[in-house]
PDB file of C-alpha atoms in Angstrom:
ATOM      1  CA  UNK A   1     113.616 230.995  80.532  1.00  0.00           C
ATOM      2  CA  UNK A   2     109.882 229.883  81.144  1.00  0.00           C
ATOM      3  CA  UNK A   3     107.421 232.202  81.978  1.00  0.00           C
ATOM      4  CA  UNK A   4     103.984 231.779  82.686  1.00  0.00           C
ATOM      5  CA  UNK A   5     101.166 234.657  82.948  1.00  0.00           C
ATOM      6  CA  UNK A   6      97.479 234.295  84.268  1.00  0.00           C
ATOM      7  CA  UNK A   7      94.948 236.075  83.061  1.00  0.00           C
ATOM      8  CA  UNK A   8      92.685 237.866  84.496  1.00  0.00           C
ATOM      9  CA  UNK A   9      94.682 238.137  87.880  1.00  0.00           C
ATOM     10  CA  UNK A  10      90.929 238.691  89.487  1.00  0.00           C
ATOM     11  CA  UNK A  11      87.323 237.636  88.625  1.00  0.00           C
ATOM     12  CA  UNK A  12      84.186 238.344  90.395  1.00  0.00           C
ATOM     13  CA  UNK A  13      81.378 235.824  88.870  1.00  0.00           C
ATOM     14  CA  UNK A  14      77.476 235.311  89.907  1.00  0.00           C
ATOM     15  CA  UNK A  15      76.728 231.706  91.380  1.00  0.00           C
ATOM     16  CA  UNK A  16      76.148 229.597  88.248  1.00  0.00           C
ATOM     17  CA  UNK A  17      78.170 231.033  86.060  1.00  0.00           C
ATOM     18  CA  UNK A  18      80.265 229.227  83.514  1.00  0.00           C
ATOM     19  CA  UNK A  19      83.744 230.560  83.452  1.00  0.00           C
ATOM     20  CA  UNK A  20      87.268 230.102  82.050  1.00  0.00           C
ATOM     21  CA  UNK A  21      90.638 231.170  83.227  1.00  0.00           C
ATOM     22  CA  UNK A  22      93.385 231.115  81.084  1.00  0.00           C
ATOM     23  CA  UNK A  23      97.237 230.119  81.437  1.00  0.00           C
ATOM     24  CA  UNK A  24      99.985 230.878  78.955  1.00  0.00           C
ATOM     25  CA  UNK A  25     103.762 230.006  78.773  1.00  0.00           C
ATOM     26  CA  UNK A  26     106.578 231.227  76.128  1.00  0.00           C
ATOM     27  CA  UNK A  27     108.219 227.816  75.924  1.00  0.00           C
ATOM     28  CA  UNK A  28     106.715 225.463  74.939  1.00  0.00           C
ATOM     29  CA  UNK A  29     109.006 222.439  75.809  1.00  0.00           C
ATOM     30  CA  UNK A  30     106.872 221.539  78.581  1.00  0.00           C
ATOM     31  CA  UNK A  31     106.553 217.738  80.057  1.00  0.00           C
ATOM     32  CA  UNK A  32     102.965 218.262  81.805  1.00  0.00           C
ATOM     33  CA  UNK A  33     100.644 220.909  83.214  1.00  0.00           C
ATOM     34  CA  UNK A  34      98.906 220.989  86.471  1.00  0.00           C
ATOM     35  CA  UNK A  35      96.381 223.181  87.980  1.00  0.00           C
ATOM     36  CA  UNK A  36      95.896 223.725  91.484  1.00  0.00           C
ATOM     37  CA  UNK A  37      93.234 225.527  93.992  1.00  0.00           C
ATOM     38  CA  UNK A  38      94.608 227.572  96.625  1.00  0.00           C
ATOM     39  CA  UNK A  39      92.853 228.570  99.788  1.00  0.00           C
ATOM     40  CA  UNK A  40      93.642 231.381 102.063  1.00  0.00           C
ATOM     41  CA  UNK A  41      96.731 230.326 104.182  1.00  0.00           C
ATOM     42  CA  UNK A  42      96.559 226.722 102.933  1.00  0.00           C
ATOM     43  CA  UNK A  43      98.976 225.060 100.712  1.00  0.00           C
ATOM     44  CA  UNK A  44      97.773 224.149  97.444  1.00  0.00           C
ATOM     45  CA  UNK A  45      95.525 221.089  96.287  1.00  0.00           C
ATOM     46  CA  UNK A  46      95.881 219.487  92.914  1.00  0.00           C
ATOM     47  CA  UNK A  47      93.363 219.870  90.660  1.00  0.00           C
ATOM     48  CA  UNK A  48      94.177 218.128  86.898  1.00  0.00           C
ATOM     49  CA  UNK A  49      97.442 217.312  85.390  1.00  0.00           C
ATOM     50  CA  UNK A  50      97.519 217.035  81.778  1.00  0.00           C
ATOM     51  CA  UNK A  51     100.831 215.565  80.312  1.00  0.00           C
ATOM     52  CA  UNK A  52     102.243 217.184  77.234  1.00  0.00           C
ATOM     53  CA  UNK A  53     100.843 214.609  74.987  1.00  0.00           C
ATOM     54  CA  UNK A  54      97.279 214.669  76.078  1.00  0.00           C
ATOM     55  CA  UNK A  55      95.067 217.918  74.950  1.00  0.00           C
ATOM     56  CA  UNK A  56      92.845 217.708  77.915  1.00  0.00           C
ATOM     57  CA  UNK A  57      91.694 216.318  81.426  1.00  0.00           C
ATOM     58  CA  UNK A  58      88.094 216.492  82.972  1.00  0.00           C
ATOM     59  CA  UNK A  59      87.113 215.908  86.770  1.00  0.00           C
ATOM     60  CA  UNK A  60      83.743 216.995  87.672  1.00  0.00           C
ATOM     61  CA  UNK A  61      82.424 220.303  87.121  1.00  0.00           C
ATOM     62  CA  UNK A  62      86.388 221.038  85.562  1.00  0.00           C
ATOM     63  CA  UNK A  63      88.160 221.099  82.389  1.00  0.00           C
ATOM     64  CA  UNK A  64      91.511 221.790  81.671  1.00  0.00           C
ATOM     65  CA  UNK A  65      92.537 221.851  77.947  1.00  0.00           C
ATOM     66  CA  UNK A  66      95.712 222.023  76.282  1.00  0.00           C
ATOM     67  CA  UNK A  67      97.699 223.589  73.321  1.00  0.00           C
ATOM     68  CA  UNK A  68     100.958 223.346  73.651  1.00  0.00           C
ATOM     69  CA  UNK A  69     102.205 224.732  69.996  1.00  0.00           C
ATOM     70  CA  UNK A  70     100.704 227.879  71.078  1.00  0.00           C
ATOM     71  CA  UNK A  71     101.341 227.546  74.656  1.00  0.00           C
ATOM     72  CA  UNK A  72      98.291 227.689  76.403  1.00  0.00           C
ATOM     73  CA  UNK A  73      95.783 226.082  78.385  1.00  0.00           C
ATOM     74  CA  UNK A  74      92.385 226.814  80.006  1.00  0.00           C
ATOM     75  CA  UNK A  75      90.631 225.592  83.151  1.00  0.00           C
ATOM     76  CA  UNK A  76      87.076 225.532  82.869  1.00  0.00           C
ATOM     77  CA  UNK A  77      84.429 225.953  85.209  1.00  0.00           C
ATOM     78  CA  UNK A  78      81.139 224.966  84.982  1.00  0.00           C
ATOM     79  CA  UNK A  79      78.112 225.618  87.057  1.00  0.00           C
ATOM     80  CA  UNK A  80      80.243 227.856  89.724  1.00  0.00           C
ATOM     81  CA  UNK A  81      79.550 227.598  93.149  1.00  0.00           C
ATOM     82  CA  UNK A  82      80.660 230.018  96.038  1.00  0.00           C
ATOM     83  CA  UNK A  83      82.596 226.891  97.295  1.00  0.00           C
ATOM     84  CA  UNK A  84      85.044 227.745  93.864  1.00  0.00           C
ATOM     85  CA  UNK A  85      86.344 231.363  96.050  1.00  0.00           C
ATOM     86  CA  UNK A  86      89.965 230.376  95.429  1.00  0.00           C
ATOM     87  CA  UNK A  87      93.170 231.432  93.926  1.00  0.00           C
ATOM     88  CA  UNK A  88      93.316 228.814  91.236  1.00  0.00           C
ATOM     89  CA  UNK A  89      97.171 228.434  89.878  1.00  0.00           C
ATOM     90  CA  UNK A  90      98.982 227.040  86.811  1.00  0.00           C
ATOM     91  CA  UNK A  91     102.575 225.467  86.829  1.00  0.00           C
ATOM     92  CA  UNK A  92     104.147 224.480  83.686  1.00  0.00           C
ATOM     93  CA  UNK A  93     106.273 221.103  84.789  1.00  0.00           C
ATOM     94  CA  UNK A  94     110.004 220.733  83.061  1.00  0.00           C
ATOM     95  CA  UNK A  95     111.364 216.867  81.914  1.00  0.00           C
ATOM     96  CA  UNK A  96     113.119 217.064  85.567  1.00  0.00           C
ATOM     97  CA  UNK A  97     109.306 217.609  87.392  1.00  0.00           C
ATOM     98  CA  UNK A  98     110.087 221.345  88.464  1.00  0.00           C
ATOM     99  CA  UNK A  99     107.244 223.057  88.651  1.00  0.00           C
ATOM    100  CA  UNK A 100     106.957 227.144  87.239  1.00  0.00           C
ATOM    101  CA  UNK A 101     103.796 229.067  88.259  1.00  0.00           C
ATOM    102  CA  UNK A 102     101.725 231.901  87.370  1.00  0.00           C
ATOM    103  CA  UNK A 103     100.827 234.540  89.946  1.00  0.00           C
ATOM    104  CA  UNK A 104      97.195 233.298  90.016  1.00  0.00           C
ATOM    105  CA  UNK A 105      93.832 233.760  89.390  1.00  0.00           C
ATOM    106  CA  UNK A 106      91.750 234.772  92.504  1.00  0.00           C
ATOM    107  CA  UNK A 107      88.198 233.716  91.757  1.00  0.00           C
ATOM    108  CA  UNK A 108      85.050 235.016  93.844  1.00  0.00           C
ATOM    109  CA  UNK A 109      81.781 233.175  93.102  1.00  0.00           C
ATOM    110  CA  UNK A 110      78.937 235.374  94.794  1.00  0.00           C
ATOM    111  CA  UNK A 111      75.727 233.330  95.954  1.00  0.00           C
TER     112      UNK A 111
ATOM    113  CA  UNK B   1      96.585 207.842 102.021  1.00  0.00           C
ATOM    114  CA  UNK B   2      98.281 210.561 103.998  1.00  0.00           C
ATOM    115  CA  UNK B   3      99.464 213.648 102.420  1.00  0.00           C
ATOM    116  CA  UNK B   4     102.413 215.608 102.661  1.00  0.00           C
ATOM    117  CA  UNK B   5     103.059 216.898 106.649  1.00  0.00           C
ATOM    118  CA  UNK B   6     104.797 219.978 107.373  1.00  0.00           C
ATOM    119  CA  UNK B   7     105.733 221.195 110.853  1.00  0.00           C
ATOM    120  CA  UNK B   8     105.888 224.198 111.823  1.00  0.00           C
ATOM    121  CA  UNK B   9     102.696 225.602 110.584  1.00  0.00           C
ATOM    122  CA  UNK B  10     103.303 228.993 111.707  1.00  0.00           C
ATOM    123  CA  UNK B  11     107.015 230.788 112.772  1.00  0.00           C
ATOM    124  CA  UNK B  12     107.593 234.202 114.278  1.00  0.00           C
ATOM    125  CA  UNK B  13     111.296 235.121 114.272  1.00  0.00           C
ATOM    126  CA  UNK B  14     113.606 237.930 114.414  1.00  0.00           C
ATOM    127  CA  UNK B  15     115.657 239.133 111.605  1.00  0.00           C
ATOM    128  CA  UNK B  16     119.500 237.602 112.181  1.00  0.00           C
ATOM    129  CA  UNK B  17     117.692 234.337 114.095  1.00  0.00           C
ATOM    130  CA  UNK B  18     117.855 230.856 112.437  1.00  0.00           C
ATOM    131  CA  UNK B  19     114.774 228.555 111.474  1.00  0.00           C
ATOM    132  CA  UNK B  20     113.917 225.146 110.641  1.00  0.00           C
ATOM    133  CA  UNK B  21     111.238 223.486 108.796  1.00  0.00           C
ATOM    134  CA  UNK B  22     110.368 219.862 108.314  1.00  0.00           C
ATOM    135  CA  UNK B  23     108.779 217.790 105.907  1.00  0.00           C
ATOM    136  CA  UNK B  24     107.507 214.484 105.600  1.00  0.00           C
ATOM    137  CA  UNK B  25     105.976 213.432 102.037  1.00  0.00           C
ATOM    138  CA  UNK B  26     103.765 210.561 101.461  1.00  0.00           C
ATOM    139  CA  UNK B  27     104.824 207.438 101.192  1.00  0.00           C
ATOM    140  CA  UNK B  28     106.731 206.279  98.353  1.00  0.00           C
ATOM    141  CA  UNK B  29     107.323 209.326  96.661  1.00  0.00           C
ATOM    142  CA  UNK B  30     111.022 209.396  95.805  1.00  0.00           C
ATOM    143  CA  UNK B  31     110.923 213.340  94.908  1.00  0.00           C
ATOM    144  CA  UNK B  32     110.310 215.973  97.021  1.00  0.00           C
ATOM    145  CA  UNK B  33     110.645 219.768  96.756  1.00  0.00           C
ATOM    146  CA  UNK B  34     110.400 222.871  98.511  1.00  0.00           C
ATOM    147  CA  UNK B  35     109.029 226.389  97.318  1.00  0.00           C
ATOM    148  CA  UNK B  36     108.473 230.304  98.324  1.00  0.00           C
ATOM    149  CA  UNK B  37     105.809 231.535  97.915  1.00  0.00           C
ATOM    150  CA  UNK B  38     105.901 235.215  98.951  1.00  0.00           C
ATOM    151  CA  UNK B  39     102.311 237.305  99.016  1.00  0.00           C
ATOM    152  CA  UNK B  40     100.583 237.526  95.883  1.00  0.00           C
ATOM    153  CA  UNK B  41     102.989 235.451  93.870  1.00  0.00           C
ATOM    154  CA  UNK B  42     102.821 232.335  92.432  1.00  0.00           C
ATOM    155  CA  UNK B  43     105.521 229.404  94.459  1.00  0.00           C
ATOM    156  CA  UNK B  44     109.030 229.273  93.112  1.00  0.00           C
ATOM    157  CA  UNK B  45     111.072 226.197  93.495  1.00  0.00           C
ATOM    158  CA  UNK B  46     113.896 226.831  95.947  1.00  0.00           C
ATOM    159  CA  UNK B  47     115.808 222.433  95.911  1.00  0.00           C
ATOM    160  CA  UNK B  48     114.765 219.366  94.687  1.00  0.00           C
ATOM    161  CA  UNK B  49     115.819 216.288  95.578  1.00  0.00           C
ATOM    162  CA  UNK B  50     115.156 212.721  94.258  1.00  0.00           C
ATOM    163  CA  UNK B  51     116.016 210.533  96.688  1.00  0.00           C
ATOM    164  CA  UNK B  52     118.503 211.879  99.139  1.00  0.00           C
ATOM    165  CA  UNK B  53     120.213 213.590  96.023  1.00  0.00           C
ATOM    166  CA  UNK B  54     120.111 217.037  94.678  1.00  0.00           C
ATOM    167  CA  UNK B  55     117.963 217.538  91.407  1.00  0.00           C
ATOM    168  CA  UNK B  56     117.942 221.389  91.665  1.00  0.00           C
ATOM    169  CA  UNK B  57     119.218 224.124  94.142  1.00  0.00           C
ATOM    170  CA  UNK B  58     119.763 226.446  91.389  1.00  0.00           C
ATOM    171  CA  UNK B  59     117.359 229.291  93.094  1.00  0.00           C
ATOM    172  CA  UNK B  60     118.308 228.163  96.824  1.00  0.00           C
ATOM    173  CA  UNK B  61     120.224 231.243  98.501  1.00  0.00           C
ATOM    174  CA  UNK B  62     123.739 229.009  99.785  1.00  0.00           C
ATOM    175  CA  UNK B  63     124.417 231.999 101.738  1.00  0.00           C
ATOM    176  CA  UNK B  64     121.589 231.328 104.083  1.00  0.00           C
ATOM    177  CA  UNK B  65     119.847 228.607 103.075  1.00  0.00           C
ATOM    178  CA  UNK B  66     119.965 224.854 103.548  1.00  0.00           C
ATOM    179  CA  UNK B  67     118.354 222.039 103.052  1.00  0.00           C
ATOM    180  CA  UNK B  68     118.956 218.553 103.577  1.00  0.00           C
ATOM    181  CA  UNK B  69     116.776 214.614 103.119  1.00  0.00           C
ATOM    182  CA  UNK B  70     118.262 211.891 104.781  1.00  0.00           C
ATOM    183  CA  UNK B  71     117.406 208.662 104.218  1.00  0.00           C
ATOM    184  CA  UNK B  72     115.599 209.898 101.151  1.00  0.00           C
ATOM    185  CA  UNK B  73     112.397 210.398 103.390  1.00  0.00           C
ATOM    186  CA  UNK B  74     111.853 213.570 105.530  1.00  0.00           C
ATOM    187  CA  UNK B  75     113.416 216.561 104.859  1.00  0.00           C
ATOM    188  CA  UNK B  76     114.925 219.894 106.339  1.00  0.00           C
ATOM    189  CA  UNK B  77     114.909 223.265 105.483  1.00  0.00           C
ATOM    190  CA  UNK B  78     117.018 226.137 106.909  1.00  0.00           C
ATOM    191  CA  UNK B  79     117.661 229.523 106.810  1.00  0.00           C
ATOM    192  CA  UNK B  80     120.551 230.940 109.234  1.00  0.00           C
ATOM    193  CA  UNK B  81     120.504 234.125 109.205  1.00  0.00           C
ATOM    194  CA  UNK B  82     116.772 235.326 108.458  1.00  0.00           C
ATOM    195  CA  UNK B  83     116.007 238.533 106.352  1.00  0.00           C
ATOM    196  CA  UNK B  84     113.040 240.587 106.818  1.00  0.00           C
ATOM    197  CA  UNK B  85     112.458 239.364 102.644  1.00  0.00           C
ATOM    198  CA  UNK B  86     112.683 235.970 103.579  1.00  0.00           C
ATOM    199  CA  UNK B  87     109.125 236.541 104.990  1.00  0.00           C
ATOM    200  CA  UNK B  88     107.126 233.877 102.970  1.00  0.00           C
ATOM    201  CA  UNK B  89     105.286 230.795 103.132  1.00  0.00           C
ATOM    202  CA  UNK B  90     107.332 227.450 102.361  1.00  0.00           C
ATOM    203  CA  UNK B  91     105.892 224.631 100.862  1.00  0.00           C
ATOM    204  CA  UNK B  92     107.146 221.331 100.592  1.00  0.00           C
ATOM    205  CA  UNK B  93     105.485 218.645  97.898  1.00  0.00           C
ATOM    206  CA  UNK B  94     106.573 215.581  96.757  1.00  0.00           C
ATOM    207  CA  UNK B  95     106.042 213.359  93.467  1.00  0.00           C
ATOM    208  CA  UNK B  96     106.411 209.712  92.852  1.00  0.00           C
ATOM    209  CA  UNK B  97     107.763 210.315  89.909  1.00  0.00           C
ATOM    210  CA  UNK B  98     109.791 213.457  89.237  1.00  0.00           C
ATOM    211  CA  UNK B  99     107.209 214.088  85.918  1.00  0.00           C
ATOM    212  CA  UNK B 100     104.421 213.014  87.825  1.00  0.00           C
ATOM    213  CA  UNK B 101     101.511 214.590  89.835  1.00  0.00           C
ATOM    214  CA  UNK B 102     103.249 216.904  92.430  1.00  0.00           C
ATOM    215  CA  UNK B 103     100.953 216.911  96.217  1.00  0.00           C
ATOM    216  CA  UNK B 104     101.850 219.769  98.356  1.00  0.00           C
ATOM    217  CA  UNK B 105     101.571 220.471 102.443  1.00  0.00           C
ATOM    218  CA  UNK B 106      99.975 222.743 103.652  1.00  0.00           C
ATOM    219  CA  UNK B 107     102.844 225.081 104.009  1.00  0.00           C
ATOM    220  CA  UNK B 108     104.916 227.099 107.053  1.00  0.00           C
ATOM    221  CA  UNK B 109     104.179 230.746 107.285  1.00  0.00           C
ATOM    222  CA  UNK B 110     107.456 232.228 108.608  1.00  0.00           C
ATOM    223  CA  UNK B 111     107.782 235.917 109.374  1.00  0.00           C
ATOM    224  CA  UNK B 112     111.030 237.685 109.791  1.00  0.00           C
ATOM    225  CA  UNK B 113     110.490 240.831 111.987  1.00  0.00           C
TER     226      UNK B 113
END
């Protein structure tokens, strides 16, 4: 059964800051992986989807990379701005398109 | 291109009541799913459907929960009766393809009291 784990489940960064947040998963039969950003009581907004045979995606100030023979990936922040504050969420998709998320990394950029 | 609509945005019921919620996903996308997401945990998929077929309802309570998608376009989602744990938020999102990019809604906030 797939499980996937966030870590840290919090971070508190200064304005500026570079950061990473990392996503892992125990099998690693995956088809894609997709970050999202989630606001307080909104639904969740897309961020990058990298499909199992790419090793990473870049929009912007983000970077997702991935390894799936050691089943991870990282989203990378640069230059954080206090416009980041989100819970920022990884989901591991199956060959059917099911989606299976972590519990989420709530991010605070302070100005 | 418009996203994925859900109705209601917010429900207040009591426990024992029945509830709906309704989905519309953008246009074209032939899969569409629906999720729980209780507080502080990350969504987990409750049906799929491609089409107007059933993908997944492995994790879909039968007891008390139904869904349905017509036409292959909008869907339903229904819970008769509620339980107090049933308090969540649902999202719906759909997918052109079902191992493509999945777009969600913004989500109905039901709470059972």
């Amino acid at each position: 059964k797939q499980e996937v784990t966030q870590i840290p489940a919090a971070l508190s960064v200064p304005e500026g800051e570079n950061l990473v947040l990392n996503c892992s998963f125990t099998d690693s039969a995956i088809y894609n992986l997709q970050w999202f950003r989630q606001d307080p009581g909104k639904g969740l907004t897309s961020l990058l989807l990298i499909q199992s045979s790419q090793r990473e995606q870049t929009s912007g100030r983000l970077n997702a990379s991935l390894d799936k023979s050691s089943g991870r990936s990282t989203l990378y922040i640069a230059a954080s701005q206090p416009g980041d504050s989100a819970t920022y969420l990884c989901a591991v998709g199956g060959s059917q398109g099911n989606l299976i998320f972590g519990k989420g990394t709530k991010l605070s950029v302070k100005p | 291109e418009a996203g994925v609509a859900q109705s209601p945005r917010y429900k207040i019921i009591e426990k024992r009541q029945s509830v709906a919620f309704w989905c519309n996903p953008i246009s074209g996308h032939a899969t569409l799913y629906w999720y729980q997401q209780i507080l502080g945990q990350g969504p987990k998929l409750l049906i799929q459907f491609q089409n107007n077929g059933v993908v997944d309802d492995s994790q879909l309570p039968k007891d008390r929960f139904s869904a349905e998608r017509l036409k292959g376009v909008d869907s339903t989602l229904k819970i008769q009766p509620a339980k107090l744990e049933d308090s969540a938020v649902y999202l719906c999102a759909s997918s052109f393809l079902h191992s493509g990019e999945a777009f969600f809604g913004q989500g109905t906030r039901l709470t059972v009291v």
